[in-house]
GROMACS .gro file of C-alpha atoms in nm:
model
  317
    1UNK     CA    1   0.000   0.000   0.000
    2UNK     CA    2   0.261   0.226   0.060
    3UNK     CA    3   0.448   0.196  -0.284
    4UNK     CA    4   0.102   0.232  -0.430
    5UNK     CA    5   0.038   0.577  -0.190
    6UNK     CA    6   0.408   0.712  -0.297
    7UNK     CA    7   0.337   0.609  -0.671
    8UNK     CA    8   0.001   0.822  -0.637
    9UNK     CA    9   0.217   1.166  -0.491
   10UNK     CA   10   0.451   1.130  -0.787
   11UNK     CA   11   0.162   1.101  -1.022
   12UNK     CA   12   0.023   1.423  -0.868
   13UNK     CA   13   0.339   1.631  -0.875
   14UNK     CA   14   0.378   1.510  -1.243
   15UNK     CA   15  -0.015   1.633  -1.326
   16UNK     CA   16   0.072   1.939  -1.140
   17UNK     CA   17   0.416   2.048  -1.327
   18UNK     CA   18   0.225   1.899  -1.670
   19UNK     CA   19  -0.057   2.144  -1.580
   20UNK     CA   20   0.208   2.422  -1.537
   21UNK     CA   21   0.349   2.373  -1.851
   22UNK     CA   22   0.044   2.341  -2.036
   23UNK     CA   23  -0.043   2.697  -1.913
   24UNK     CA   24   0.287   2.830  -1.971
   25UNK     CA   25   0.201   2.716  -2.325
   26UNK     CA   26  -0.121   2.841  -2.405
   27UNK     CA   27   0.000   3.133  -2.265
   28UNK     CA   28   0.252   3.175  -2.473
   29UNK     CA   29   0.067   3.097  -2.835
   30UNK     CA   30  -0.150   3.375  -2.691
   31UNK     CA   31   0.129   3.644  -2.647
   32UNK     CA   32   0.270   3.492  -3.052
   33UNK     CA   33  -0.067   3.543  -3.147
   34UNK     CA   34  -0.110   3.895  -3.036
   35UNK     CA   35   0.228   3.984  -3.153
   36UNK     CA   36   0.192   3.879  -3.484
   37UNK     CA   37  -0.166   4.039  -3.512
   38UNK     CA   38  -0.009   4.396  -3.417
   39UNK     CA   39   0.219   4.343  -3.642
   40UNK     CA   40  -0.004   4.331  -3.895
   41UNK     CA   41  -0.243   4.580  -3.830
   42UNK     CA   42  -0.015   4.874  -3.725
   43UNK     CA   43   0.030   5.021  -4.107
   44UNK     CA   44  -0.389   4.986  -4.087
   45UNK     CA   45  -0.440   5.083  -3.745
   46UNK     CA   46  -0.185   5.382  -3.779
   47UNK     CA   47  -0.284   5.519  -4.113
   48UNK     CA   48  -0.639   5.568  -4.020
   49UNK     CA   49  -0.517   5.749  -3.693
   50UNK     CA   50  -0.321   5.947  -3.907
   51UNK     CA   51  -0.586   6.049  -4.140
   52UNK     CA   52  -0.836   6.138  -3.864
   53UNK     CA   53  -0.553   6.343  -3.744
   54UNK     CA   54  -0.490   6.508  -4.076
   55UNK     CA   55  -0.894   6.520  -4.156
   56UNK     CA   56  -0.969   6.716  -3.798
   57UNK     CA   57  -0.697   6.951  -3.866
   58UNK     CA   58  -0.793   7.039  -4.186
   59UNK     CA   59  -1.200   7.075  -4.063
   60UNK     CA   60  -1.058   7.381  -3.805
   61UNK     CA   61  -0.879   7.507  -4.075
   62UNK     CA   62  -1.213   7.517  -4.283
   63UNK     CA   63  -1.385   7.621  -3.984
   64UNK     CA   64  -1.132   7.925  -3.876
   65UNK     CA   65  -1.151   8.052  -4.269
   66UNK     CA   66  -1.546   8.021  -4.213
   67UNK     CA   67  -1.512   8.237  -3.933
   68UNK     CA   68  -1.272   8.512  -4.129
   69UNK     CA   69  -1.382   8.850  -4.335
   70UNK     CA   70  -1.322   8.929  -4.706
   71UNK     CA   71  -1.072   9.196  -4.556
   72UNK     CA   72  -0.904   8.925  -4.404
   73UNK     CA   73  -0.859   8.749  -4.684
   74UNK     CA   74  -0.762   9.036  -4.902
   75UNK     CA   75  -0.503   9.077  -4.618
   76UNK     CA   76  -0.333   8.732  -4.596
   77UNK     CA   77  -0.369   8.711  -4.994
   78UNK     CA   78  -0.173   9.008  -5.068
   79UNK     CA   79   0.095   8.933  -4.778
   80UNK     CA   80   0.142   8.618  -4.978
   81UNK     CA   81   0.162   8.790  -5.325
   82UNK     CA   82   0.430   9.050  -5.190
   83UNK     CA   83   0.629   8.773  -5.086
   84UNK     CA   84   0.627   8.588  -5.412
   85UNK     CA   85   0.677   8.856  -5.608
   86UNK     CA   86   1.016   8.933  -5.409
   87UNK     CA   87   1.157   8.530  -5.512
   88UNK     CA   88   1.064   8.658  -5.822
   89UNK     CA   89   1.309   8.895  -5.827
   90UNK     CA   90   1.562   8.724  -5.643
   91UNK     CA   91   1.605   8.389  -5.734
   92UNK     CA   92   1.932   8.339  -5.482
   93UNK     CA   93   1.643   8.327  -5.246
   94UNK     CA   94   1.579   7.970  -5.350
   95UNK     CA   95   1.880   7.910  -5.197
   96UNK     CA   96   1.872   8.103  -4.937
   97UNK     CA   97   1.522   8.200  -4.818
   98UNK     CA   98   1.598   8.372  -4.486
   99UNK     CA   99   1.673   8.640  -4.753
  100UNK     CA  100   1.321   8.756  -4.755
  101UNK     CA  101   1.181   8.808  -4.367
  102UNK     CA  102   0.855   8.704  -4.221
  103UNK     CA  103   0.786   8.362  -4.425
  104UNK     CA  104   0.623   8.170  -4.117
  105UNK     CA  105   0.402   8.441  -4.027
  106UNK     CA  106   0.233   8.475  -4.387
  107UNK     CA  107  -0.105   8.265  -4.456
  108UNK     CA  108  -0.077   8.124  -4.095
  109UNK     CA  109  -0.424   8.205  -4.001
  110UNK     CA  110  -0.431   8.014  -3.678
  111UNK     CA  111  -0.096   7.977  -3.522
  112UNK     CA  112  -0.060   7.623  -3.635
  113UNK     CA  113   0.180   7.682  -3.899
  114UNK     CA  114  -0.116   7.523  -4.199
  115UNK     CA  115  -0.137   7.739  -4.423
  116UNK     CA  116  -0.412   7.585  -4.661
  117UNK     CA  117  -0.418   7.217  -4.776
  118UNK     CA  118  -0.394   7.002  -5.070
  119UNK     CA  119  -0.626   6.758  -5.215
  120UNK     CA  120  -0.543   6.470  -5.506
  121UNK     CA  121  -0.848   6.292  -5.576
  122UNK     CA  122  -0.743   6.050  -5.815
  123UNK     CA  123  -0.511   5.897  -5.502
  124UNK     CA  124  -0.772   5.939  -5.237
  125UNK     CA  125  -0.522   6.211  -5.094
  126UNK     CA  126  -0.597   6.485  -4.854
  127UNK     CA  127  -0.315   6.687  -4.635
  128UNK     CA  128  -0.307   6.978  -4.452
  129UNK     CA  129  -0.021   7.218  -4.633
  130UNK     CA  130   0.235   7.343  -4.298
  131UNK     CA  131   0.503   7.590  -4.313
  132UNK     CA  132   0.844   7.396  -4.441
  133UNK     CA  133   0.967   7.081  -4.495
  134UNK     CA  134   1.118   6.964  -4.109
  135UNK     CA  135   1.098   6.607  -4.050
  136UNK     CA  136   0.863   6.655  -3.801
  137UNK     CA  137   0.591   6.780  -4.067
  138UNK     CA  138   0.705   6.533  -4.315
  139UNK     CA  139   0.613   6.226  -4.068
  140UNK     CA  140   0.268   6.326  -4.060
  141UNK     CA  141   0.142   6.613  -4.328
  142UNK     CA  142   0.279   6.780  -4.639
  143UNK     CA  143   0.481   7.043  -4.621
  144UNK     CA  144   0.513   7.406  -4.862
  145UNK     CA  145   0.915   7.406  -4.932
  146UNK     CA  146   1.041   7.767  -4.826
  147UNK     CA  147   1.224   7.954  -5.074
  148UNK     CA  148   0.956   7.872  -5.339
  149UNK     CA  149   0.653   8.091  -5.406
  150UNK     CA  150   0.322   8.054  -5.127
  151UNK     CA  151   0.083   7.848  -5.341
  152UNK     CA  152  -0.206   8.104  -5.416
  153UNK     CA  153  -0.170   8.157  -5.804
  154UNK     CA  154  -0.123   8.391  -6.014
  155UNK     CA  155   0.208   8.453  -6.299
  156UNK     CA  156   0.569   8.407  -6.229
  157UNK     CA  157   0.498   8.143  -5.953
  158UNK     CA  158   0.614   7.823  -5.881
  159UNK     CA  159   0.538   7.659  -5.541
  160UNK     CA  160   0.712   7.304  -5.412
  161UNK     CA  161   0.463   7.120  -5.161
  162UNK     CA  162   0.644   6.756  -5.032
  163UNK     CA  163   0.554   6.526  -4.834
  164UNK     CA  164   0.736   6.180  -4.735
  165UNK     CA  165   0.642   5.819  -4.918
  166UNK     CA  166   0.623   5.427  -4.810
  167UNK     CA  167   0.559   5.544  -4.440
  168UNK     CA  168   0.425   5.271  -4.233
  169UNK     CA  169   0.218   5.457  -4.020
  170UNK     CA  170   0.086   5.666  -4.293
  171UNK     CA  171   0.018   5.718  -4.659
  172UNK     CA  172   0.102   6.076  -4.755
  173UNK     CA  173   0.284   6.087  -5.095
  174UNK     CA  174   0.309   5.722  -5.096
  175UNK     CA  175   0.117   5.677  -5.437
  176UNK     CA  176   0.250   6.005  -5.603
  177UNK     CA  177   0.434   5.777  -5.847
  178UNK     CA  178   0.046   5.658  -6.008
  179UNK     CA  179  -0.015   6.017  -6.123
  180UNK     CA  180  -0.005   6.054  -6.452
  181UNK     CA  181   0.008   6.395  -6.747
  182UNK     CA  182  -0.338   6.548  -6.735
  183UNK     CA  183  -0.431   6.416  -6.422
  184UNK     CA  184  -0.541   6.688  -6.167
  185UNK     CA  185  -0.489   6.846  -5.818
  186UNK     CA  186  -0.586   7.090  -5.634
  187UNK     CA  187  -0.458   7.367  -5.367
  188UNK     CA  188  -0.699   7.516  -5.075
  189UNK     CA  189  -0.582   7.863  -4.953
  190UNK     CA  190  -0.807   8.022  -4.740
  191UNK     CA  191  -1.150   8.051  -4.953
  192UNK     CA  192  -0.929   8.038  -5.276
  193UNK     CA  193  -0.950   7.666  -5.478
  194UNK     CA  194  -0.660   7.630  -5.767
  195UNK     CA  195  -0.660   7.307  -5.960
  196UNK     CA  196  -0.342   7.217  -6.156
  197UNK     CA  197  -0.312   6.963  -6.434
  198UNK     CA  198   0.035   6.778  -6.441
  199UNK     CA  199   0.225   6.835  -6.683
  200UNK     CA  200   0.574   6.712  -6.622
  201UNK     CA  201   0.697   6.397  -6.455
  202UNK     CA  202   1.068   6.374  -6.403
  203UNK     CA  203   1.289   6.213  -6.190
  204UNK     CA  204   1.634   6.415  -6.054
  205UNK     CA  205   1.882   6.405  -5.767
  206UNK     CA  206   1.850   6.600  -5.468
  207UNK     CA  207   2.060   6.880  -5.547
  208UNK     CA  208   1.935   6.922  -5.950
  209UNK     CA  209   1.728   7.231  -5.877
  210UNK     CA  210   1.689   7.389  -6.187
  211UNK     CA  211   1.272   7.219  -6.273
  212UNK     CA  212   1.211   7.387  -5.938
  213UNK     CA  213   1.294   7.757  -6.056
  214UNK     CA  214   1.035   8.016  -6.140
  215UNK     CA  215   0.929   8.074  -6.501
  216UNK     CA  216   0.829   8.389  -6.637
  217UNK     CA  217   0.423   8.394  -6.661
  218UNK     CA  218   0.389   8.088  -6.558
  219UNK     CA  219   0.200   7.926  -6.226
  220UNK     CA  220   0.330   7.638  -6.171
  221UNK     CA  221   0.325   7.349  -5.830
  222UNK     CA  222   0.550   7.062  -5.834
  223UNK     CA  223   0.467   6.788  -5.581
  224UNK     CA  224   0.798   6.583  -5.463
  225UNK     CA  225   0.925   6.286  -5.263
  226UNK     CA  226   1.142   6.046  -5.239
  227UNK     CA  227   1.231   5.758  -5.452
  228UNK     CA  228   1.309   5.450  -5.537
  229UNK     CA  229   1.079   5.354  -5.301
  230UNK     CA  230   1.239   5.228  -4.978
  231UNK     CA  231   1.605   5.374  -5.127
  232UNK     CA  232   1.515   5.729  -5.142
  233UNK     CA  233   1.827   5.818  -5.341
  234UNK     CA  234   1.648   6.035  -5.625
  235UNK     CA  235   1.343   6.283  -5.628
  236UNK     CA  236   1.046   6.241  -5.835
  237UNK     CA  237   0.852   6.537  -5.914
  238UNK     CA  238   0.487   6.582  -6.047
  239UNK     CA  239   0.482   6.924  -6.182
  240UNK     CA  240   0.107   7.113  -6.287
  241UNK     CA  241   0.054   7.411  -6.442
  242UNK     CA  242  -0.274   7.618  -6.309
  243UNK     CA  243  -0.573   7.525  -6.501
  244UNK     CA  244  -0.861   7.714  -6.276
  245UNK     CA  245  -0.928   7.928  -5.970
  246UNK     CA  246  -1.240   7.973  -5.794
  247UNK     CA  247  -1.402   7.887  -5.450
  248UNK     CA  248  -1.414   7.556  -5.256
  249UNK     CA  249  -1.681   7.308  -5.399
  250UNK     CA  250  -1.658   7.069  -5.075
  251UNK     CA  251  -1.887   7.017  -4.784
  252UNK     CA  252  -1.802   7.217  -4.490
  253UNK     CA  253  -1.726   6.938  -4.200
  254UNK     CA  254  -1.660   7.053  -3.850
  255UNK     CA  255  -1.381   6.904  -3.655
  256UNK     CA  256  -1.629   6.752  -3.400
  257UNK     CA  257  -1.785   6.597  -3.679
  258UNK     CA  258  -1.589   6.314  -3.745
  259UNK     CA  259  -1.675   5.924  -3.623
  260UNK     CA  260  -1.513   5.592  -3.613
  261UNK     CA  261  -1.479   5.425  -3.962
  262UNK     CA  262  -1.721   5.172  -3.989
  263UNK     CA  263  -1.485   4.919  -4.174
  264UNK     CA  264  -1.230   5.004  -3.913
  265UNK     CA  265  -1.515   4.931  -3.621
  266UNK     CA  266  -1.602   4.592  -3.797
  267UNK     CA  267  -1.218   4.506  -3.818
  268UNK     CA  268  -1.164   4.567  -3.427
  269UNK     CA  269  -1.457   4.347  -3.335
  270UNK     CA  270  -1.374   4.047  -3.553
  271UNK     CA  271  -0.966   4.090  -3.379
  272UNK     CA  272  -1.188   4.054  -3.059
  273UNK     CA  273  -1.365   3.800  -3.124
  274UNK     CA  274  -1.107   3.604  -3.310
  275UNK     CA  275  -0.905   3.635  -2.974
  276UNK     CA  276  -1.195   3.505  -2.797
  277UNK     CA  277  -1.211   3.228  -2.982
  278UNK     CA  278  -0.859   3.092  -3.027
  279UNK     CA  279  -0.826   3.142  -2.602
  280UNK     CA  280  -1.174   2.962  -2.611
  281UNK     CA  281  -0.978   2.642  -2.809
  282UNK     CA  282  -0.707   2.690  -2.626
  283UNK     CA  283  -0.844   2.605  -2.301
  284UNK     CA  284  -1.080   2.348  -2.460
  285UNK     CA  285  -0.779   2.133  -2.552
  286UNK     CA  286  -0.584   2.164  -2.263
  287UNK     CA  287  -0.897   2.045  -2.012
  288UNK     CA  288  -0.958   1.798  -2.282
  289UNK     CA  289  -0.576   1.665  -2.240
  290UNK     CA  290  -0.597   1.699  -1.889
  291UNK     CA  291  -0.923   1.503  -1.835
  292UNK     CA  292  -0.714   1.172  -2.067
  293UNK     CA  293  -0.435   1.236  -1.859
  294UNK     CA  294  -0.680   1.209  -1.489
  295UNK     CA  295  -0.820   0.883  -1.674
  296UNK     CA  296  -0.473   0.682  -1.705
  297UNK     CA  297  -0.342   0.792  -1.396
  298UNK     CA  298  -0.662   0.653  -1.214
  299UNK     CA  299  -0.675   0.359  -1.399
  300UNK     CA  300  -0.274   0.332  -1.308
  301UNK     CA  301  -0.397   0.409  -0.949
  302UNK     CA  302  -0.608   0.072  -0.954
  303UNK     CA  303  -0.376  -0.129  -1.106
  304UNK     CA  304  -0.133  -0.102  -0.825
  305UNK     CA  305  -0.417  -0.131  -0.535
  306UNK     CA  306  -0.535  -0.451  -0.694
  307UNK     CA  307  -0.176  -0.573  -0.731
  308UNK     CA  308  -0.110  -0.496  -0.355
  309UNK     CA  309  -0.469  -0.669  -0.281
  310UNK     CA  310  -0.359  -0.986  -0.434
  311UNK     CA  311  -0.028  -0.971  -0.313
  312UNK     CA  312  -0.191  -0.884   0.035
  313UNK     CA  313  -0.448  -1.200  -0.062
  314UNK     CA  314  -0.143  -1.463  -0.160
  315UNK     CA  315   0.076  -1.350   0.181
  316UNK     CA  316  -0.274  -1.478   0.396
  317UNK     CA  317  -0.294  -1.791   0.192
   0.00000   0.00000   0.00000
C-alpha cells in the first residue's frame, strides 16, 4: 500500500508540473498570437489614426476661414503675393530663403503653422499644407518648401509642396508615383480653390534644382518625394501648371464631426472575437488533455491497489 500511496504523490506532482506547462504554453501561443496580429495591423491601425488626425486639422482650418472676413482674406492674400513677387526677383532666395523676412508668419491664419491644404483625388489624398519641410511635418502632413513661391496663383509662380512616401504609419505621398500627365490636383488657400493639371513627370537628384525655378508667366506646383521607393536616393517630381481658380466646392465638415470608420469598427470586433475564440480552443484542448491524462493515472492508481490486494491476498494464503 505504501508503494502504491508514494506512486500516487509522484503522479500528482507530475499532473501538477504537466498542468504548469500546459499553461505556460497556451500562454505563450497567446502572447505569438497577439504579436503577430499587431504586427499586422499597425500600417492599418496607424494610417487611419493618421488620417483622422490630418482630416480634424484640416475641418478647423475650414472652420477658422469660415469664421474670417473678405478683408481678411484680401489681407493674408496680398501678404502672400508680396512675398512671391520678391523670389521673383531674387532667385538666390531659393537658396537662401531667410533672404526675404517674415515667411512663417504669412497665410498662418491660426498659429498652427497650416497654411491651406492640398487635395489629389485620383489617389484618395488629402493633407493639410504646414510651413516647411522639417521632418517633423514630413512624418505626418505635407509640407510648402520655403524659398519657393506661397501656393495662391497667379504669374511668375512656382510653389514646391512635399511630403514623405512608403511610411508605415501613414500614406502621404506614398502613391505620387500613379499620377499621370493630365491628371489633376488641387490647392486650398483660405477661400481660394486652384486646380493644376500635371504636366511634367521627371525624376532628378537632390541637389538638380533647376525644374524647381520660377518661369516667367507661368503658375506652376511641383509635388515631390522620395524615390526608389524604400532607397530614397532620387526625387520624383509631379509638376502642374494652373488650369482654374475659384471657391471651394466641398462640404463644410466641422472638426467635431468626425466618427469611427465603420470598416475600421467591424475590423476591431472580428480581432476581438477572433481572440476570444482561439483562447476559447485553447483552453478546450488543454482540459480535454488533462481530463485523458486524470483517466490513465486513475486507472494506473487501480492497477497497483489490486496488485497490492492480491499480493496482500497470496501472503494470507
Amino acid at each position: 500500500m505504501k508503494s502504491g500511496k508514494k506512486s500516487e504523490k509522484k503522479s500528482k506532482k507530475t499532473l501538477k508540473k504537466k498542468k504548469l506547462s500546459s499553461n505556460i504554453t497556451t500562454i505563450i501561443l497567446i502572447l505569438i498570437f497577439l504579436v503577430g496580429l499587431s504586427v499586422m495591423l499597425y500600417p492599418t491601425v496607424s494610417n487611419y489614426i493618421n488620417q483622422r488626425h490630418q482630416s480634424k486639422a484640416i475641418a478647423a482650418y475650414d472652420e477658422k476661414v469660415s469664421e474670417m472676413k473678405p478683408e481678411d482674406y484680401t489681407k493674408y492674400f496680398e501678404a502672400a503675393e508680396k512675398y512671391n513677387k520678391k523670389l521673383a526677383k531674387n532667385p538666390s532666395a531659393f537658396y537662401n530663403p531667410d533672404e526675404i523676412k517674415g515667411y512663417e508668419k504669412i497665410l498662418d491664419i491660426s498659429g498652427t503653422g497650416i497654411m491651406g491644404y492640398i487635395t489629389i483625388k485620383k489617389l484618395g489624398v488629402e493633407l493639410p499644407i504646414y510651413h516647411g519641410t522639417d521632418e517633423g511635418i514630413l512624418q505626418i502632413a505635407a509640407g510648402h518648401l520655403k524659398g519657393t513661391s506661397f501656393p495662391v496663383g497667379g504669374d511668375s509662380t512656382h510653389s514646391v509642396i512635399s511630403a514623405h512616401r512608403g511610411l508605415p504609419s501613414t500614406k502621404l505621398f506614398t502613391d505620387l508615383d500613379k499620377m499621370e500627365v493630365g491628371d489633376t490636383f488641387t490647392i486650398t488657400i483660405l477661400n481660394r480653390e486652384i486646380t493644376y493639371e500635371v504636366d511634367d513627370i521627371s525624376i532628378v537628384l537632390p541637389d538638380e534644382t533647376d525644374s524647381l525655378q520660377i518661369e516667367d508667366k507661368k503658375d506652376y506646383c511641383t509635388l515631390m518625394t522620395c524615390t526608389p521607393y524604400g532607397i530614397n536616393t532620387h526625387r520624383l517630381l509631379v509638376r502642374g501648371h494652373c488650369i482654374g481658380t475659384g471657391e471651394p466646392q466641398h462640404i463644410h465638415v466641422t472638426a467635431e464631426a468626425f466618427q469611427i470608420d465603420p470598416t475600421i469598427t467591424a475590423s476591431v470586433m472580428g480581432i476581438i472575437l477572433l481572440i476570444m475564440l482561439l483562447i476559447r480552443v485553447l483552453i478546450r484542448t488543454r482540459k480535454k488533455g488533462q481530463e485523458g491524462k486524470h483517466l490513465k493515472c486513475n486507472q494506473v492508481f487501480l492497477h497497483l491497489k489490486r496488485g497490492d490486494l492480491i499480493g496482500n491476498n497470496k501472503k494470507t494464503k
